[in-house]
Coordinates of C-alpha atoms in Angstrom, one line a residue:
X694 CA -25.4 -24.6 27.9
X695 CA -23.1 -22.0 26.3
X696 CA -25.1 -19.3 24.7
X697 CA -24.2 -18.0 21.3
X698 CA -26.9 -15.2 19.7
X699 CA -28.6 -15.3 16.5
X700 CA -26.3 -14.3 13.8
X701 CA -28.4 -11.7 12.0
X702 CA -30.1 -10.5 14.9
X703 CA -29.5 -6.9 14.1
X704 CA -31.3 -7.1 10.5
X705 CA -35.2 -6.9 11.5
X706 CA -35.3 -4.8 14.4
X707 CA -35.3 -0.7 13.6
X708 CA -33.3 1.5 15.4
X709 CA -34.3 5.5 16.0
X710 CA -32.1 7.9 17.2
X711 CA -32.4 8.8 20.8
X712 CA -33.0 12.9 20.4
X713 CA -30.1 14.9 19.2
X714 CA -27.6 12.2 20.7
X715 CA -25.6 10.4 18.9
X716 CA -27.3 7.1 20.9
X717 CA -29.9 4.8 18.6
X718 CA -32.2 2.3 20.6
X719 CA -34.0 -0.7 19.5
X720 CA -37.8 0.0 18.4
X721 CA -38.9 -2.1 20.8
X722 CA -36.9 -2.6 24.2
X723 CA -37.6 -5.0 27.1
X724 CA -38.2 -4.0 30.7
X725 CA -37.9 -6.0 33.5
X726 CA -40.1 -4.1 35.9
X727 CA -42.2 -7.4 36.5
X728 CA -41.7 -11.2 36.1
X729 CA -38.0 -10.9 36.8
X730 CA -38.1 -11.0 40.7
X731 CA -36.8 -13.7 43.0
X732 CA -40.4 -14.9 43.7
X733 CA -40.1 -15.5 39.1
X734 CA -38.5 -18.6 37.0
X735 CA -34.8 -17.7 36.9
X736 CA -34.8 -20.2 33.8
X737 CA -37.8 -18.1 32.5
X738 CA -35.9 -15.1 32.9
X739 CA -33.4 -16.4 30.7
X740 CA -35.3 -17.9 27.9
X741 CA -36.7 -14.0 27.6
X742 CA -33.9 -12.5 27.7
X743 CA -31.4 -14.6 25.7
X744 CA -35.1 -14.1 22.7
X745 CA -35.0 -10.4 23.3
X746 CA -31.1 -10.2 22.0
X747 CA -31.7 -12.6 19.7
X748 CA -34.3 -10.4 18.1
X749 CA -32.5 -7.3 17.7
X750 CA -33.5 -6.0 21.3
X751 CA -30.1 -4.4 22.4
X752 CA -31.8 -2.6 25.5
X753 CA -33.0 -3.7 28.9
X754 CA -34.6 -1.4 31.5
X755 CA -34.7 -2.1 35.1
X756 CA -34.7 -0.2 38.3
X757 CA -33.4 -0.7 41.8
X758 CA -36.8 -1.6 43.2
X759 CA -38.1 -3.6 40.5
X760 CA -38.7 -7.4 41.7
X761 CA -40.0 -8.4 43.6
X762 CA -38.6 -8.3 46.2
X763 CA -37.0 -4.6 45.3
X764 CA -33.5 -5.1 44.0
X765 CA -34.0 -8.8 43.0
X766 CA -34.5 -8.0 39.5
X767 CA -31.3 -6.0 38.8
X768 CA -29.9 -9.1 40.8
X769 CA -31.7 -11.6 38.6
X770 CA -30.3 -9.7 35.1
X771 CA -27.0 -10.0 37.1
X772 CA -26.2 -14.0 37.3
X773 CA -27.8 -14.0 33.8
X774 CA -25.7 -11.2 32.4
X775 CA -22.4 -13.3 33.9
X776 CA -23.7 -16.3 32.4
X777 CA -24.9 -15.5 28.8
X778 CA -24.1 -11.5 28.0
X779 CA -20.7 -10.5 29.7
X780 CA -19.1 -10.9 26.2
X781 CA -21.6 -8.7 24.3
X782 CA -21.7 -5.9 26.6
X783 CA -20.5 -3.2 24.0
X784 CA -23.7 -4.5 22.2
X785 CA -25.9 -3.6 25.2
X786 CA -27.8 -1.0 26.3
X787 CA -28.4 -1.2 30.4
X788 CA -30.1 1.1 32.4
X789 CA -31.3 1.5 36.0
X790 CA -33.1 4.1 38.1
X791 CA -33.4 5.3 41.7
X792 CA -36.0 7.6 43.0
X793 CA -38.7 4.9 45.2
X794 CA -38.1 3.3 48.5
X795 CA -35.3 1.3 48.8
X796 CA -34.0 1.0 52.5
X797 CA -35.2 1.8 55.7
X798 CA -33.9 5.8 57.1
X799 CA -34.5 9.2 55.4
X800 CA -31.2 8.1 52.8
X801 CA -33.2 5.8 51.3
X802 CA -35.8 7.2 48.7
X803 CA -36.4 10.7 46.6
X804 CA -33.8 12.6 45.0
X805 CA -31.0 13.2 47.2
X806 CA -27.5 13.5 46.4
X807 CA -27.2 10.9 49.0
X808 CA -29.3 8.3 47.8
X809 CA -29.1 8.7 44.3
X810 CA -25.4 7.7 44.3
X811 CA -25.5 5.0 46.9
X812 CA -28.4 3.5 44.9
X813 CA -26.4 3.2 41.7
X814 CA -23.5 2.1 43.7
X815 CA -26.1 -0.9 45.0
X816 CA -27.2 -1.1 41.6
X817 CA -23.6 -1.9 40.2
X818 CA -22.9 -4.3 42.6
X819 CA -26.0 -6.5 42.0
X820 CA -25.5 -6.4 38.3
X821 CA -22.4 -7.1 38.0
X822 CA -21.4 -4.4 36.0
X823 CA -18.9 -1.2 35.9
X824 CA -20.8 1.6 34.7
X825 CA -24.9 1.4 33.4
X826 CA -25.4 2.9 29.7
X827 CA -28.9 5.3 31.1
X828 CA -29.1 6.0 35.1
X829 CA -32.7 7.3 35.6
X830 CA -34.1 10.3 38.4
X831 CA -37.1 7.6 38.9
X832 CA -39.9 10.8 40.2
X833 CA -39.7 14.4 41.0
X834 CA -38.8 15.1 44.7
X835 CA -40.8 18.0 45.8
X836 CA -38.5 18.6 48.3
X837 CA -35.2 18.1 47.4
X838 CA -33.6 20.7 45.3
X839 CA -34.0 20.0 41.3
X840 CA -30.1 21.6 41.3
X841 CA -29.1 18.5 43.6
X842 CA -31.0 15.8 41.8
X843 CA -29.5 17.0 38.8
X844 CA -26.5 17.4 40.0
X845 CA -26.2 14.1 41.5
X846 CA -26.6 12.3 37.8
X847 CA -23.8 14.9 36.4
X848 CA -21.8 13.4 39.2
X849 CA -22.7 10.2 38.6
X850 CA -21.7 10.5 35.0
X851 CA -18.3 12.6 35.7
X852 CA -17.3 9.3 38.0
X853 CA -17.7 7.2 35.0
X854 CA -20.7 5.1 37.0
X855 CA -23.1 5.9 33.7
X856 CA -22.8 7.2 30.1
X857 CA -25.8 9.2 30.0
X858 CA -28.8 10.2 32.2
X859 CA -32.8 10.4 32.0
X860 CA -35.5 11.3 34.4
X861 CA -39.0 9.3 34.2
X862 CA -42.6 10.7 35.5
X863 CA -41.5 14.4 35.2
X864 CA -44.3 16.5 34.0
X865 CA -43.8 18.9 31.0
X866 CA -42.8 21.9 33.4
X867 CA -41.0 19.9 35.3
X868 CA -38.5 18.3 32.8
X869 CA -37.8 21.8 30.9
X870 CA -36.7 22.7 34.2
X871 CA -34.0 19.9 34.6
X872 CA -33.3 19.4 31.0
X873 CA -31.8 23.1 31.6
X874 CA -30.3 22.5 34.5
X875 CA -28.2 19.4 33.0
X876 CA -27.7 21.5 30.0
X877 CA -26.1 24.3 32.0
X878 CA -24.0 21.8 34.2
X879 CA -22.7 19.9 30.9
X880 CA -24.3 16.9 31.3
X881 CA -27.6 17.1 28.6
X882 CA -30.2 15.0 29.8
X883 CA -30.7 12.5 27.1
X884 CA -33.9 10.5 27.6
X885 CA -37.7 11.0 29.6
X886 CA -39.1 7.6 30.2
X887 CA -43.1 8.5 31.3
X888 CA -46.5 6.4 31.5
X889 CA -48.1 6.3 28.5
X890 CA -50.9 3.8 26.4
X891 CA -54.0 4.5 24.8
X892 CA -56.0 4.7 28.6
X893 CA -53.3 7.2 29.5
X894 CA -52.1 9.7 27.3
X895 CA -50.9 12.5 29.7
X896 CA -47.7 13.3 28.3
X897 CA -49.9 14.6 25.3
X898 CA -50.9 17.9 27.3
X899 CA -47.5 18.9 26.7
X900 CA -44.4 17.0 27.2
X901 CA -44.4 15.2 24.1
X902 CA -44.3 19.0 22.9
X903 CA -40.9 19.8 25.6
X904 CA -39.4 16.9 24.4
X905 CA -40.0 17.3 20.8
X906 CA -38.7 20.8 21.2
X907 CA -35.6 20.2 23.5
X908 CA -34.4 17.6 21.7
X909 CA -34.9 14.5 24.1
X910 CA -35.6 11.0 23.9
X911 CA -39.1 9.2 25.1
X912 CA -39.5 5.8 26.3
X913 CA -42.7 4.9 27.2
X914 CA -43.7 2.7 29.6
X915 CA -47.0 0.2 30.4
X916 CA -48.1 0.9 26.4
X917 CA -50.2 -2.3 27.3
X918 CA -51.4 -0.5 30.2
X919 CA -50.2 -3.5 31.8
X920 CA -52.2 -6.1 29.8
X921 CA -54.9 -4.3 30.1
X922 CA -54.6 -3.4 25.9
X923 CA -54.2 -7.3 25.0
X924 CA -57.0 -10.0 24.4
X925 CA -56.2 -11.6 28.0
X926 CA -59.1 -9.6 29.6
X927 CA -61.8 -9.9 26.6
X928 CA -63.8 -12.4 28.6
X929 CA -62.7 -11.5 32.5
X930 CA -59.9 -11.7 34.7
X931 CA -58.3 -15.3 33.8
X932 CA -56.3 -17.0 36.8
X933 CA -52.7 -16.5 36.7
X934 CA -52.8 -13.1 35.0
X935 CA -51.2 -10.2 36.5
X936 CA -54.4 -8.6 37.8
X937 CA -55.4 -11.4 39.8
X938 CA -51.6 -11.8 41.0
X939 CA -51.5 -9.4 43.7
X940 CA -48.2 -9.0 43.0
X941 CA -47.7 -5.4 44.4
X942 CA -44.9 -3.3 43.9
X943 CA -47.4 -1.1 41.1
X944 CA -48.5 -4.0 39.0
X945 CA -52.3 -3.7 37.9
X946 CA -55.1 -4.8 40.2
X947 CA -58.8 -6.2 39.5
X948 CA -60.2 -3.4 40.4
X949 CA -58.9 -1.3 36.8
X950 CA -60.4 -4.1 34.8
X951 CA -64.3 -2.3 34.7
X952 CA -66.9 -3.0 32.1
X953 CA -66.3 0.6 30.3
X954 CA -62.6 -0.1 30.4
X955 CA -63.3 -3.6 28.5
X956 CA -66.0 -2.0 26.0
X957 CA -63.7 0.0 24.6
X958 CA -60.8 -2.8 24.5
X959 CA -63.8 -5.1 22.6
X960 CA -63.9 -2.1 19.8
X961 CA -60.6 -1.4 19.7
X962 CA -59.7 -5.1 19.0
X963 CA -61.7 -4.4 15.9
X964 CA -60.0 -2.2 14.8
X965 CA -56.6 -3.8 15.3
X966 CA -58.1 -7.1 13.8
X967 CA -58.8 -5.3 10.4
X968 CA -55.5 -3.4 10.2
X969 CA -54.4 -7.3 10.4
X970 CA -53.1 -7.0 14.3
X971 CA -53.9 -8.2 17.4
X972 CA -54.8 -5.6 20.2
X973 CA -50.9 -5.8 21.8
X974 CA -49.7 -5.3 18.5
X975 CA -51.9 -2.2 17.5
X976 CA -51.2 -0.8 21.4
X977 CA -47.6 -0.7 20.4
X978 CA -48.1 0.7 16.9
X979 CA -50.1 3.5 18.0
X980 CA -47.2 4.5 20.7
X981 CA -44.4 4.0 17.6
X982 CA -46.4 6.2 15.1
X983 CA -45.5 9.6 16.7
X984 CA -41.8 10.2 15.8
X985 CA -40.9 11.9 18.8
X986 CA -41.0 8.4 20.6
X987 CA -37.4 6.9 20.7
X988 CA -38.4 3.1 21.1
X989 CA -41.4 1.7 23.7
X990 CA -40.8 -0.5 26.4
X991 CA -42.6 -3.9 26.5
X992 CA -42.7 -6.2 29.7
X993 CA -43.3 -9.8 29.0
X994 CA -43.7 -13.0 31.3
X995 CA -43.6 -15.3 28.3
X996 CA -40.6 -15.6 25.6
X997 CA -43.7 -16.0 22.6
X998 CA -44.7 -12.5 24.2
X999 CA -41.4 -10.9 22.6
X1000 CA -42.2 -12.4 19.3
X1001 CA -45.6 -11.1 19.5
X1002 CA -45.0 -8.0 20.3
X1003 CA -42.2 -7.3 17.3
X1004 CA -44.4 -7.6 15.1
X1005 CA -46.2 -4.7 15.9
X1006 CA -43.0 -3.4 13.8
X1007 CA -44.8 -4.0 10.8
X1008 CA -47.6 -1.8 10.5
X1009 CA -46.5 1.2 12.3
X1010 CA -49.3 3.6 10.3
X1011 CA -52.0 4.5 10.7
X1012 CA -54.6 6.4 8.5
X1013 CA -57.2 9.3 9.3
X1014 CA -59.8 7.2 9.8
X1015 CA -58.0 4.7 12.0
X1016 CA -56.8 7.5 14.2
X1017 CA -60.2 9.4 14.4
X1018 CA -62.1 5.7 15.1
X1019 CA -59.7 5.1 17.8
X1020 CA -60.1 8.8 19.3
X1021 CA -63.8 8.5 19.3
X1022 CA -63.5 5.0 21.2
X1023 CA -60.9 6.5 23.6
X1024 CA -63.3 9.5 24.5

């Protein structure tokens, strides 16, 4: 069936300005790190994503190892892209990453020149697609070069292969280091996309800070700490969830759901409850409240998982006392 997107999809979704660029993303953007693999429902897939558009999501993440297997994903979005999206893609934000295994040999993983444009070049091909609007360093190589990495995604932008470039899991010392590099080779680097929820708030300690000050985007990733910040794990690990999945490839395991961990989701569903959220919804808010954060990144294996999680749009505030409740739970 011919697919034709919600007329005024554009009128409830908020778009913030990606740093000093001239680039806006959706509040909320989808990521297709899990539940978009060839072992996942390619009819599924499509529901979500055809919902996503349809909701004034205009951005999809993915990366060349997300699946699983790696690379199915990006091949996934592909066949879907031909099918439903080819004719919207000016309205489409796409990116990819490389930076994790990907093939067998020392020119398959890290930061090399090498890989980074063969990877992209893979990338291309499985999506279907010219050029990708964000191509992503995926994690610091301590051993290649930061001028090569760097250099690599100004190439990779000269050759027309990707509008603009990001690097993900950089520390704070780390990214001021290759946000000057880019800057000095022309190419500014225009988004970091780290881990961050309220059971990991690292990029606190500093980046938030580089980023802030630098002028540069943040798109966080796992704000759910992968479920983990939801009601599914109030009462246990229920079958079919993604800690009892096994699914590899970085998804959560059992072993992260412990009784402190669910203590403090009990009281923080309390919280979200009388602000007149669910616990997803108030996980999300809390990322979206700081306005150094350019839109968060949600992963979801149902389509009523995209509706639910828009609406943590809104209630984005918080007051004093909701902040210093929340800190106190958090420890």
């Amino acid at each position: 069936m011919t697919y034709f997107p919600n007329p005024p999809r554009y009128q409830n979704m908020p778009y913030r300005r990606c740093g000093k660029s001239g680039l806006k993303l959706p509040a909320v953007s989808l990521g297709l790190w899990h539940n978009f693999g060839a072992i996942d429902s390619l009819e599924n897939a499509r529901t979500i994503l055809r919902l996503a558009f349809d909701s004034g999501i205009t951005h999809f993440d993915l990366a060349n190892n997300y699946g699983p297997p790696p690379g199915s994903a990006e091949e996934t979005f592909g066949e879907i892209f031909k099918d439903d999206f080819k004719s919207y893609r000016d309205e489409l934000i796409i990116s990819t990453k490389a930076g994790w295994g990907m093939w067998e040999g020392p020119y398959g993983d890290w930061g090399s020149k090498k890989y980074l444009v063969a990877s992209l070049d893979q990338s291309l091909k499985r999506m279907g697609l010219d050029y990708v609007d964000i191509f992503y360093h995926h994690r610091p190589d301590p051993e290649t070069p930061l001028e090569e990495t760097m250099g690599a995604l100004d190439l990779i932008v000269r050759q027309g292969k990707a509008l603009y470039v990001g690097i993900s899991s950089y520390s704070a010392s780390e990214t001021e280091a290759a946000i000057a590099v880019l800057k000095q080779l022309g190419t500014p680097c225009l988004i970091h996309q780290p881990k961050y929820s309220m059971f990991d708030r690292w990029v606190e300690g500093g980046l938030l800070d580089v980023l802030g000050e630098k002028g540069v985007g943040c798109i966080p990733f796992s704000p759910l700490a992968q479920g983990l910040l939801t009601n599914k794990y109030l009462q246990g690990i229920p079958v079919g969830s993604r800690a009892a999945s096994h699914r590899g490839n970085g998804a959560i395991e059992e072993d992260a759901i412990t009784d402190d961990k669910i203590a403090k989701v009990i009281k923080l569903n309390e919280i979200a409850l009388n602000r007149g959220q669910n616990l997803a919804q108030m996980a999300l808010s809390w990322i979206l409240k700081d306005e150094r954060i350019t839109s968060v990144l949600i992963g979801v294996s149902k389509p009523e998982q995209v509706t639910d999680s828009i609406k943590c749009l809104e209630n984005v505030l918080f007051s004093s006392d909701e902040l210093n409740a929340i800190n106190g739970i958090l420890g």
